[in-house]
Short mmCIF file of C-alpha atoms in Angstrom, two decimals:
data_model
loop_
_atom_site.label_atom_id
_atom_site.label_comp_id
_atom_site.label_asym_id
_atom_site.label_seq_id
_atom_site.Cartn_x
_atom_site.Cartn_y
_atom_site.Cartn_z
CA MET A 210 247.97 188.74 -58.53
CA ALA A 211 244.31 187.92 -58.65
CA GLY A 212 244.17 188.61 -54.92
CA LEU A 213 245.68 192.19 -55.44
CA VAL A 214 243.02 192.84 -58.10
CA VAL A 215 240.37 191.80 -55.83
CA ALA A 216 241.65 193.87 -52.98
CA GLY A 217 241.80 196.90 -55.32
CA ILE A 218 238.11 196.40 -56.35
CA THR A 219 237.25 196.13 -52.67
CA ALA A 220 239.08 199.30 -51.83
CA VAL A 221 237.36 201.18 -54.63
CA ALA A 222 233.89 199.91 -53.39
CA LEU A 223 234.60 200.92 -49.75
CA ALA A 224 235.68 204.33 -51.02
CA ARG A 225 232.54 204.78 -52.86
CA PHE A 226 230.46 203.72 -49.89
CA TYR A 227 232.40 206.19 -47.76
CA ASP A 228 231.57 208.98 -50.12
CA SER A 229 227.78 208.09 -49.97
CA LEU A 230 227.69 208.44 -46.19
CA GLY A 231 225.46 211.11 -44.89
CA VAL A 232 227.27 211.59 -41.57
CA VAL A 233 229.45 214.50 -40.60
CA GLY A 234 232.12 215.29 -37.82
CA THR A 235 233.24 212.61 -35.49
CA ALA A 236 231.05 209.91 -37.00
CA LEU A 237 232.44 210.60 -40.39
CA THR A 238 236.02 210.23 -39.04
CA ALA A 239 235.09 207.02 -37.32
CA TRP A 240 233.66 205.62 -40.65
CA ALA A 241 236.82 206.66 -42.45
CA VAL A 242 239.01 205.01 -40.04
CA GLY A 243 236.94 201.73 -39.87
CA LEU A 244 236.81 201.50 -43.67
CA ALA A 245 240.42 202.22 -44.14
CA VAL A 246 241.41 199.58 -41.62
CA LEU A 247 239.03 197.09 -43.28
CA GLY A 248 240.53 197.87 -46.75
CA ALA A 249 243.96 197.71 -45.49
CA ALA A 250 243.31 194.42 -43.67
CA ILE A 251 241.75 192.83 -46.83
CA THR A 252 244.87 193.99 -49.03
CA VAL A 253 247.50 192.66 -46.42
CA VAL A 254 245.85 189.32 -45.90
CA LEU A 255 245.23 188.63 -49.57
CA ALA A 256 248.80 189.70 -50.41
CA ALA A 257 250.37 187.53 -47.56
CA CYS A 258 248.44 184.47 -48.49
CA GLY A 259 249.33 184.82 -52.18
CA ALA A 260 252.94 185.35 -51.28
CA LEU A 261 253.05 182.24 -49.23
CA ALA A 262 251.28 180.34 -52.13
CA VAL A 263 253.84 181.46 -54.56
CA ALA A 264 256.76 180.74 -52.11
CA ARG A 265 255.52 177.08 -51.49
CA SER A 266 255.16 176.57 -55.23
CA VAL A 267 258.68 177.76 -55.90
CA ARG A 268 259.99 175.57 -53.11
CA ALA A 269 258.10 172.50 -54.58
CA ALA A 270 259.48 173.13 -58.00
CA ARG A 271 263.02 173.52 -56.51
CA LEU A 272 262.69 170.29 -54.40
CA THR A 273 261.22 168.12 -57.13
CA PRO A 274 264.54 166.83 -58.68
CA THR A 275 266.15 165.95 -55.23
CA ASP A 276 263.43 165.18 -52.74
CA ARG A 277 259.98 164.17 -54.01
CA VAL A 278 258.45 163.70 -50.65
CA ALA A 279 259.34 167.22 -49.48
CA ALA A 280 258.27 168.55 -52.91
CA ARG A 281 254.87 167.08 -52.55
CA ALA A 282 254.50 168.46 -48.98
CA ALA A 283 255.45 171.89 -50.18
CA GLY A 284 253.01 171.49 -53.16
CA ALA A 285 250.18 170.60 -50.88
CA ALA A 286 250.97 173.59 -48.75
CA ALA A 287 251.02 175.89 -51.89
CA THR A 288 247.57 174.33 -52.86
CA ASP A 289 246.12 175.10 -49.19
CA TRP A 290 247.33 178.70 -49.40
CA THR A 291 245.92 179.05 -52.92
CA TRP A 292 242.57 177.97 -51.58
CA TYR A 293 242.87 180.51 -48.83
CA VAL A 294 243.52 183.09 -51.41
CA GLY A 295 240.35 182.06 -53.35
CA GLY A 296 238.12 181.89 -50.43
CA LEU A 297 239.29 185.39 -49.12
CA SER A 298 238.84 186.74 -52.47
CA VAL A 299 235.28 185.54 -52.71
CA THR A 300 234.63 187.12 -49.29
CA ALA A 301 236.26 190.42 -50.36
CA LEU A 302 234.03 190.44 -53.51
CA VAL A 303 230.97 189.98 -51.53
CA VAL A 304 232.10 192.91 -49.23
CA ALA A 305 232.76 194.92 -52.42
CA PHE A 306 229.37 194.00 -53.82
CA LEU A 307 227.45 195.03 -50.74
CA ALA A 308 229.54 198.42 -50.57
CA PHE A 309 228.61 199.06 -54.35
CA PHE A 310 224.97 198.11 -53.69
CA LEU A 311 224.59 200.28 -50.63
CA SER A 312 226.14 203.27 -52.18
CA ALA A 313 224.14 203.06 -55.37
CA ASN A 314 222.07 206.18 -56.43
CA ASP A 315 224.25 208.49 -54.38
CA GLY A 316 223.64 206.41 -51.24
CA ALA A 317 219.83 206.35 -51.58
CA VAL A 318 219.93 202.50 -51.08
CA ARG A 319 221.87 202.84 -48.03
CA GLU A 320 219.62 205.55 -46.66
CA GLN A 321 216.57 203.31 -47.24
CA TYR A 322 218.05 200.21 -45.51
CA LEU A 323 220.69 201.44 -43.14
CA ASN A 324 219.26 204.61 -41.67
CA TRP A 325 220.87 204.79 -38.26
CA ASP A 326 218.41 207.43 -36.94
CA ALA A 327 215.42 205.36 -37.91
CA ILE A 328 216.94 202.14 -36.39
CA ASP A 329 217.85 203.95 -33.16
CA GLU A 330 214.23 205.26 -32.85
CA PHE A 331 212.97 201.76 -33.46
CA LEU A 332 215.15 199.93 -30.91
CA PRO A 333 213.00 200.36 -27.85
CA THR A 334 210.01 199.05 -29.65
CA LEU A 335 212.08 196.35 -31.19
CA TRP A 336 212.82 194.76 -27.85
CA LYS A 337 209.26 194.90 -26.72
CA GLY A 338 208.07 193.19 -29.93
CA LEU A 339 210.90 190.61 -29.99
CA TRP A 340 210.11 189.58 -26.37
CA LEU A 341 206.46 188.76 -27.51
CA ASN A 342 207.94 186.75 -30.44
CA ILE A 343 210.10 184.79 -27.95
CA LYS A 344 207.12 184.06 -25.63
CA VAL A 345 205.07 182.84 -28.49
CA PHE A 346 207.95 180.70 -29.75
CA VAL A 347 208.63 179.17 -26.37
CA VAL A 348 205.02 178.39 -25.58
CA ALA A 349 204.29 177.03 -29.10
CA GLU A 350 207.43 174.74 -28.85
CA ILE A 351 206.17 173.15 -25.65
CA LEU A 352 202.74 172.62 -27.19
CA VAL A 353 204.45 171.29 -30.47
CA LEU A 354 206.54 168.73 -28.51
CA VAL A 355 203.66 167.14 -26.87
CA TRP A 356 201.14 167.31 -29.88
CA GLY A 357 203.71 165.98 -32.24
CA LEU A 358 204.51 163.01 -30.11
CA VAL A 359 200.85 162.17 -29.72
CA LEU A 360 200.50 162.31 -33.60
CA ALA A 361 203.62 160.18 -34.05
CA LEU A 362 202.37 157.49 -31.69
CA ALA A 363 198.92 157.56 -33.44
CA ARG A 364 200.69 157.39 -36.85
CA ILE A 365 202.47 154.09 -35.94
CA PHE A 366 199.56 152.50 -33.83
CA PRO A 367 199.78 148.71 -34.54
CA GLY A 368 197.36 146.21 -35.77
CA LYS A 369 194.10 146.31 -37.71
CA ALA A 370 192.25 147.82 -34.80
CA GLY A 371 194.68 150.79 -35.14
CA ARG A 372 193.80 151.62 -38.75
CA PRO A 373 191.16 154.23 -37.82
CA VAL A 374 193.65 156.02 -35.62
CA ARG A 375 196.43 155.85 -38.22
CA PHE A 376 194.05 157.19 -40.82
CA LEU A 377 193.12 160.16 -38.83
CA ALA A 378 196.84 160.86 -37.85
CA VAL A 379 197.93 160.64 -41.47
CA SER A 380 195.00 162.88 -42.64
CA TYR A 381 195.99 165.39 -40.10
CA ILE A 382 199.64 165.45 -40.90
CA ASP A 383 198.94 165.68 -44.68
CA LEU A 384 196.40 168.38 -44.25
CA PHE A 385 198.47 170.74 -42.07
CA ARG A 386 201.70 170.04 -43.89
CA GLY A 387 199.87 170.90 -47.11
CA PHE A 388 198.14 173.99 -45.86
CA PRO A 389 200.29 177.19 -45.96
CA ALA A 390 200.96 178.33 -42.39
CA ILE A 391 199.57 181.80 -43.07
CA ILE A 392 196.21 180.45 -44.14
CA THR A 393 195.97 178.38 -41.03
CA ILE A 394 196.82 181.45 -38.87
CA TYR A 395 194.00 183.32 -40.56
CA LEU A 396 191.48 180.60 -40.26
CA ILE A 397 192.36 179.92 -36.58
CA VAL A 398 192.92 183.34 -35.21
CA LEU A 399 190.25 185.30 -37.12
CA GLY A 400 187.66 182.39 -37.40
CA PHE A 401 187.89 181.41 -33.75
CA GLN A 402 187.50 185.07 -32.75
CA ALA A 403 184.40 185.53 -35.01
CA ALA A 404 182.89 182.18 -33.89
CA ASP A 405 183.67 182.68 -30.16
CA VAL A 406 185.11 179.25 -29.96
CA PRO A 407 185.65 178.01 -26.44
CA PRO A 408 187.80 178.32 -24.30
CA PHE A 409 189.11 181.31 -26.25
CA ASP A 410 185.77 183.21 -25.97
CA ARG A 411 186.49 183.87 -22.28
CA MET A 412 189.80 185.63 -23.23
CA GLN A 413 190.17 189.22 -24.02
CA GLY A 414 192.61 191.45 -26.14
CA GLU A 415 196.11 190.62 -26.43
CA THR A 416 195.79 187.50 -24.27
CA LYS A 417 193.32 186.06 -26.67
CA LEU A 418 195.38 186.97 -29.73
CA PHE A 419 198.43 185.36 -27.99
CA TRP A 420 196.80 182.04 -27.29
CA LEU A 421 195.10 181.83 -30.69
CA SER A 422 198.39 182.53 -32.40
CA THR A 423 200.19 180.06 -30.34
CA THR A 424 197.57 177.44 -30.91
CA SER A 425 197.65 178.09 -34.76
CA LEU A 426 201.48 177.65 -34.90
CA ALA A 427 201.26 174.50 -32.78
CA LEU A 428 198.70 172.86 -35.03
CA VAL A 429 200.95 173.58 -38.11
CA TYR A 430 204.32 172.59 -36.63
CA GLY A 431 202.72 169.59 -34.81
CA ALA A 432 202.34 168.04 -38.27
CA TYR A 433 205.99 168.63 -39.12
CA VAL A 434 207.45 167.42 -35.78
CA ALA A 435 205.14 164.35 -35.83
CA GLU A 436 207.11 163.05 -38.83
CA VAL A 437 210.32 163.76 -37.09
CA TYR A 438 209.12 161.78 -34.13
CA ARG A 439 207.90 158.98 -36.38
CA ALA A 440 211.35 158.67 -38.16
CA GLY A 441 212.93 158.43 -34.74
CA LEU A 442 210.64 155.88 -33.38
CA GLU A 443 210.91 153.74 -36.56
CA SER A 444 214.66 153.91 -36.37
CA ILE A 445 214.88 151.84 -33.15
CA HIS A 446 215.44 148.22 -34.07
CA TRP A 447 212.52 145.95 -33.73
CA SER A 448 214.46 143.72 -31.28
CA GLN A 449 214.07 146.41 -28.66
CA THR A 450 210.36 146.14 -28.88
CA ALA A 451 210.62 142.20 -29.09
CA ALA A 452 212.78 142.26 -25.88
CA ALA A 453 210.49 144.59 -23.98
CA ARG A 454 207.45 142.64 -24.82
CA SER A 455 209.14 139.28 -23.82
CA LEU A 456 209.79 140.70 -20.43
CA GLY A 457 205.93 141.22 -19.99
CA LEU A 458 205.73 144.96 -20.83
CA SER A 459 202.59 146.12 -22.62
CA TYR A 460 202.75 147.96 -25.87
CA GLY A 461 202.22 151.37 -24.06
CA GLN A 462 204.87 150.50 -21.48
CA THR A 463 207.31 149.55 -24.16
CA MET A 464 206.82 152.74 -26.05
CA ARG A 465 207.04 154.87 -22.92
CA TYR A 466 209.96 153.29 -21.20
CA VAL A 467 211.98 151.69 -24.07
CA ILE A 468 211.45 153.01 -27.53
CA THR A 469 210.47 156.64 -27.08
CA PRO A 470 213.43 157.67 -24.84
CA GLN A 471 215.84 156.29 -27.28
CA ALA A 472 214.06 157.80 -30.24
CA VAL A 473 214.04 161.37 -28.70
CA ARG A 474 217.78 161.27 -28.23
CA ARG A 475 218.22 160.62 -31.96
CA ILE A 476 215.97 163.32 -33.16
CA ILE A 477 217.02 166.32 -31.18
CA PRO A 478 219.07 167.85 -34.15
CA PRO A 479 216.22 167.71 -36.62
CA LEU A 480 213.82 168.89 -33.94
CA LEU A 481 216.01 171.94 -33.32
CA ASN A 482 215.97 172.60 -37.05
CA ASP A 483 212.10 172.61 -36.97
CA PHE A 484 212.14 174.96 -33.98
CA ILE A 485 214.40 177.34 -35.92
CA GLY A 486 211.78 177.49 -38.52
CA LEU A 487 209.02 177.94 -35.81
CA GLN A 488 211.00 180.90 -34.42
CA LYS A 489 211.14 182.62 -37.69
CA ASP A 490 207.45 181.88 -38.44
CA THR A 491 206.26 183.77 -35.52
CA ALA A 492 206.84 186.85 -37.82
CA LEU A 493 203.68 185.58 -39.75
CA LEU A 494 201.54 186.63 -36.83
CA SER A 495 201.94 190.24 -37.84
CA VAL A 496 199.11 189.60 -40.41
CA ILE A 497 196.53 189.16 -37.69
CA GLY A 498 197.53 192.27 -35.75
CA LEU A 499 199.67 190.92 -32.93
CA LEU A 500 202.10 193.65 -32.10
CA GLU A 501 205.19 191.39 -32.36
CA VAL A 502 208.49 192.72 -33.76
CA LEU A 503 207.71 192.77 -37.40
CA ASN A 504 204.37 194.46 -36.91
CA ARG A 505 206.11 197.21 -34.78
CA ALA A 506 208.85 197.47 -37.43
CA ARG A 507 206.15 198.02 -40.16
CA LEU A 508 204.33 200.68 -38.17
CA THR A 509 207.68 202.53 -37.57
CA SER A 510 208.58 202.15 -41.30
CA ASN A 511 205.22 203.53 -42.29
CA ARG A 512 205.63 206.59 -40.12
CA LEU A 513 209.28 207.17 -41.19
CA PHE A 514 208.90 206.09 -44.95
CA ASN A 515 212.06 204.05 -44.35
CA LEU A 516 212.80 200.20 -44.33
CA SER A 517 215.55 200.26 -41.87
CA PRO A 518 213.32 199.17 -38.87
CA ASN A 519 212.40 196.06 -40.99
CA LEU A 520 216.03 195.21 -41.57
CA ALA A 521 216.69 195.61 -37.84
CA ALA A 522 213.90 193.20 -37.11
CA GLY A 523 215.36 190.62 -39.49
CA VAL A 524 218.70 191.01 -37.76
CA ALA A 525 217.17 190.39 -34.38
CA PHE A 526 215.78 187.06 -35.77
CA VAL A 527 219.10 186.12 -37.01
CA LEU A 528 220.82 186.92 -33.65
CA ILE A 529 218.30 184.45 -32.05
CA THR A 530 218.71 181.78 -34.93
CA ILE A 531 222.47 181.59 -35.29
CA PRO A 532 223.09 180.24 -31.64
CA LEU A 533 220.33 177.64 -32.17
CA ALA A 534 221.89 176.62 -35.58
CA ARG A 535 225.44 176.35 -34.12
CA PHE A 536 224.07 174.27 -31.14
CA THR A 537 222.33 171.98 -33.65
CA ASP A 538 225.64 171.46 -35.63
CA TRP A 539 227.38 170.76 -32.26
CA LEU A 540 224.78 168.06 -31.43
CA VAL A 541 225.07 166.44 -34.87
CA ALA A 542 228.79 166.36 -34.56
CA ARG A 543 228.69 164.89 -31.00
CA GLN A 544 226.28 162.19 -32.25
CA ALA A 545 228.52 161.31 -35.25
CA ARG A 546 231.58 161.02 -32.78
CA ALA A 547 229.51 158.75 -30.50
CA ARG A 548 228.46 156.55 -33.46
CA ALA A 549 232.12 156.32 -34.58
CA GLY A 550 233.09 155.40 -31.05
CA GLY A 551 235.17 158.60 -30.40
#
């Protein structure tokens, strides 16, 4: 019953969204068909799942006096179908909320965020800006991998003689993890340009902005990734180091050939999580004038007085982030299976 109520609410919301659309002709017909199919699908699925839940519950009640095992199985199936109804109802309510929200104020909200003409006009510029974001991300990621490992090795440098090195590494990591990334970008990009800091003083235009931006992100994320590296290095059992040293390997050889390769395999999932954050934070570079995707979206939005290009830029980031996130989940699951011996 509750599922049918939710389906009704969703149908009303979709109808209101349809009434707010500003399209005509073939496009309007396509929207009508699409929304009708969506509403019908939600209603049919919720009704079917609800009916199955009721049927399993009735069967469990009927079997209880004669066959308790079968009754429990039917009860468990009824519970599963009830959870399906609950989950699908929540999903339908989210769809209904979005439809109500976008159709608010006679469709003014939808016009501001989902203006298809504005998005279509922005698309060619979007790909140019997004390609720059990807280039910054890839180069910064390479620099972060190297710089983070250097910081991590300095952070765990052994012995009393290594105290100054450890102090410098800890100070750097604390400083750049505490500094907001946007302030670091301002200080590096604008400050280095004003002071003509070498080797950036020999660069010009977009090339200078690109490398200054990449350097600022590498400095920030190097501090975060250093702690991920350190956690991986310290997770390797001390007996590995003892065995390597007993075979005559120096400390550097032990870290290079024995400890670091094992640690890197363990920290790939958390490293990928940091790189997802790095990929998104390339949008911060819009504040220093780099013509990446967010900056181009803002210029188009200012010209059209519409925020749809900004939403399109955000969706572009999501389309890059989701595959990375799913790949990270797959790696975590694979490592869990390996540890379990499966």
